[in-house]
mmCIF file of C-alpha atoms in Angstrom:
data_model
loop_
_atom_site.group_PDB
_atom_site.id
_atom_site.type_symbol
_atom_site.label_atom_id
_atom_site.label_comp_id
_atom_site.label_asym_id
_atom_site.label_seq_id
_atom_site.Cartn_x
_atom_site.Cartn_y
_atom_site.Cartn_z
ATOM 1 C CA ASP P 244 7.602 6.566 -16.493
ATOM 2 C CA ARG P 245 5.680 6.881 -12.563
ATOM 3 C CA ALA P 246 2.043 5.447 -11.195
ATOM 4 C CA ALA P 247 0.088 7.490 -9.398
ATOM 5 C CA GLU P 248 1.395 9.256 -5.483
ATOM 6 C CA PHE P 249 -0.399 8.934 -3.092
ATOM 7 C CA HIS P 250 0.492 11.631 0.049
ATOM 8 C CA ASP P 251 -0.644 8.727 2.519
ATOM 9 C CA THR P 252 1.632 5.937 1.385
ATOM 10 C CA VAL P 253 2.517 3.304 3.648
ATOM 11 C CA GLY P 254 4.813 1.476 1.331
ATOM 12 C CA THR P 255 5.450 -0.473 -2.199
ATOM 13 C CA GLY P 256 5.067 -2.734 -4.552
ATOM 14 C CA SER P 257 6.513 -3.945 -7.998
ATOM 15 C CA TYR P 258 4.091 -6.695 -9.999
ATOM 16 C CA ARG P 259 2.048 -7.311 -12.824
ATOM 17 C CA ILE P 260 -1.291 -6.345 -12.860
ATOM 18 C CA ASP P 261 -1.792 -11.083 -13.380
ATOM 19 C CA LEU P 262 -5.363 -11.079 -13.651
ATOM 20 C CA HIS P 263 -6.594 -14.646 -13.599
ATOM 21 C CA PRO P 264 -9.979 -15.778 -15.759
ATOM 22 C CA SER P 265 -13.383 -15.998 -14.465
ATOM 23 C CA THR P 266 -16.483 -17.651 -16.466
ATOM 24 C CA LYS P 267 -16.251 -15.567 -19.425
ATOM 25 C CA PRO P 268 -13.663 -17.088 -21.884
ATOM 26 C CA ARG P 269 -10.433 -15.665 -22.874
ATOM 27 C CA THR P 270 -10.640 -13.033 -19.224
ATOM 28 C CA TYR P 271 -6.827 -13.923 -18.376
ATOM 29 C CA VAL P 272 -4.408 -10.378 -17.944
ATOM 30 C CA ASP P 273 -1.056 -10.362 -17.842
ATOM 31 C CA VAL P 274 0.238 -7.099 -18.214
ATOM 32 C CA SER P 275 3.405 -4.857 -17.473
ATOM 33 C CA SER P 276 2.550 -1.985 -14.638
ATOM 34 C CA LEU P 277 4.162 0.615 -13.098
ATOM 35 C CA PRO P 278 5.913 0.042 -9.489
ATOM 36 C CA PHE P 279 3.149 1.595 -7.374
ATOM 37 C CA GLN P 280 2.925 2.830 -3.640
ATOM 38 C CA ILE P 281 0.718 1.513 -1.205
ATOM 39 C CA PRO P 282 -2.378 4.056 -0.221
ATOM 40 C CA LEU P 283 -3.412 3.782 3.669
ATOM 41 C CA GLY P 284 -6.818 5.172 2.688
ATOM 42 C CA ALA P 285 -7.273 1.639 1.064
ATOM 43 C CA LEU P 286 -6.452 0.305 4.443
ATOM 44 C CA ILE P 287 -9.557 1.913 5.894
ATOM 45 C CA PRO P 288 -13.102 0.779 5.281
ATOM 46 C CA VAL P 289 -15.551 3.602 4.279
ATOM 47 C CA ARG P 290 -18.126 2.529 6.620
ATOM 48 C CA MET P 291 -16.958 0.749 9.806
ATOM 49 C CA GLU P 292 -13.915 2.323 12.199
ATOM 50 C CA ASN P 293 -11.147 0.413 13.844
ATOM 51 C CA MET P 294 -11.376 -2.433 11.671
ATOM 52 C CA LEU P 295 -8.100 -2.191 9.184
ATOM 53 C CA PRO P 296 -7.564 -5.050 5.474
ATOM 54 C CA ALA P 297 -4.119 -7.698 6.585
ATOM 55 C CA CYS P 298 -3.577 -8.863 2.873
ATOM 56 C CA LYS P 299 -6.202 -8.667 -0.276
ATOM 57 C CA ASN P 300 -9.016 -7.209 1.345
ATOM 58 C CA LEU P 301 -8.304 -3.946 1.004
ATOM 59 C CA GLY P 302 -9.759 -1.536 -1.399
ATOM 60 C CA VAL P 303 -8.771 -1.264 -4.238
ATOM 61 C CA THR P 304 -10.240 -2.710 -7.774
ATOM 62 C CA HIS P 305 -10.250 -6.154 -9.527
ATOM 63 C CA ILE P 306 -7.835 -4.517 -11.723
ATOM 64 C CA THR P 307 -4.777 -3.052 -9.044
ATOM 65 C CA ASN P 308 -5.710 -6.371 -7.289
ATOM 66 C CA GLY P 309 -4.229 -8.313 -9.723
ATOM 67 C CA CYS P 310 -1.048 -6.878 -8.758
ATOM 68 C CA TYR P 311 -2.104 -5.638 -4.675
ATOM 69 C CA ARG P 312 -3.039 -9.960 -4.303
ATOM 70 C CA LEU P 313 1.241 -10.452 -4.310
ATOM 71 C CA HIS P 314 2.849 -11.965 -1.684
ATOM 72 C CA PRO P 315 5.760 -9.355 -1.269
ATOM 73 C CA VAL P 316 2.746 -6.614 -1.625
ATOM 74 C CA GLU P 317 0.233 -8.660 1.122
ATOM 75 C CA TRP P 318 3.227 -8.613 3.613
ATOM 76 C CA ASN P 319 3.734 -5.153 3.351
ATOM 77 C CA ILE P 320 -0.365 -3.941 3.905
ATOM 78 C CA GLY P 321 -0.351 -6.515 6.736
ATOM 79 C CA GLU P 322 2.533 -4.539 8.053
ATOM 80 C CA ALA P 323 1.201 -1.437 7.431
ATOM 81 C CA ALA P 324 -1.828 -2.372 9.521
ATOM 82 C CA GLY P 325 -0.042 -3.773 11.812
ATOM 83 C CA ALA P 326 2.376 -1.080 12.551
ATOM 84 C CA LEU P 327 -0.517 1.063 12.113
ATOM 85 C CA ALA P 328 -2.999 -1.056 14.748
ATOM 86 C CA ALA P 329 -0.710 -0.464 17.076
ATOM 87 C CA TRP P 330 0.533 2.875 16.917
ATOM 88 C CA CYS P 331 -3.562 4.011 17.211
ATOM 89 C CA LEU P 332 -3.200 1.961 20.270
ATOM 90 C CA ASN P 333 -0.078 3.781 22.008
ATOM 91 C CA HIS P 334 -1.576 7.360 20.651
ATOM 92 C CA ASP P 335 -5.749 6.679 21.294
ATOM 93 C CA LEU P 336 -6.372 7.419 17.501
ATOM 94 C CA THR P 337 -8.438 5.573 15.398
ATOM 95 C CA PRO P 338 -7.099 5.454 12.320
ATOM 96 C CA ARG P 339 -9.234 6.727 10.256
ATOM 97 C CA GLN P 340 -8.026 10.285 12.326
ATOM 98 C CA VAL P 341 -4.200 9.426 11.232
ATOM 99 C CA ARG P 342 -5.343 9.287 8.059
ATOM 100 C CA ASN P 343 -7.163 12.037 7.868
ATOM 101 C CA ASP P 344 -4.520 14.516 9.615
ATOM 102 C CA GLU P 345 -1.659 15.677 7.873
ATOM 103 C CA GLU P 346 0.926 16.077 10.998
ATOM 104 C CA ARG P 347 -0.570 12.900 12.392
ATOM 105 C CA LEU P 348 0.206 11.058 9.197
ATOM 106 C CA ALA P 349 3.159 12.270 8.735
ATOM 107 C CA ASP P 350 4.080 11.955 11.856
ATOM 108 C CA PHE P 351 3.174 8.141 11.611
ATOM 109 C CA GLN P 352 4.302 7.877 8.099
ATOM 110 C CA ARG P 353 8.003 9.035 9.494
ATOM 111 C CA MET P 354 7.693 5.996 12.420
ATOM 112 C CA LEU P 355 7.261 3.780 9.114
ATOM 113 C CA ARG P 356 10.765 5.386 7.286
ATOM 114 C CA ASN P 357 12.921 5.648 10.194
ATOM 115 C CA ASP P 358 11.885 3.109 12.835
ATOM 116 C CA LEU P 359 10.423 0.247 10.935
ATOM 117 C CA GLY P 360 12.863 -0.073 7.748
ATOM 118 C CA PHE P 361 9.810 0.972 5.314
ATOM 119 C CA VAL P 362 10.105 2.363 1.985
ATOM 120 C CA LEU P 363 7.423 4.544 1.204
ATOM 121 C CA GLU P 364 8.352 5.810 -2.504
ATOM 122 C CA TRP P 365 9.836 4.130 -5.017
ATOM 123 C CA PRO P 366 13.191 4.842 -5.117
ATOM 124 C CA THR P 367 15.312 5.909 -8.204
ATOM 125 C CA TYR P 368 18.922 5.693 -9.522
ATOM 126 C CA ALA P 369 20.886 7.719 -11.294
ATOM 127 C CA ALA P 370 22.534 5.841 -14.319
ATOM 128 C CA ILE P 371 25.777 3.987 -13.056
ATOM 129 C CA THR P 372 29.039 4.613 -15.845
ATOM 130 C CA PRO P 373 31.225 1.608 -16.171
ATOM 131 C CA ARG P 374 34.764 3.578 -15.245
#
């Protein structure tokens, strides 16, 4: 099984969906999840230009936030936001222009992967048989 794949991926994460209690009784949730991609679209606000989240404040649901809010995923989000800000300044573009243009997006993702070492897809490995 795999989680949904996003054409605009800027990283990966893997963590349990861990929702802390609210004001209602018995609201703690802790369930496993599949490794997932971080979509660039979640870093681009709907109503604002040139503002990027750097960790927990990206556009995801309450449930999804249960696995996006952990440090390893936050670090990836922050690094992607910083790389996107620098890319936009160097290319005189807005984040939305990068995400909404397939060629620009592919160039940005290539830079993330090849120059900065980002993992954009969860790797799959063949089973290893001992000899």
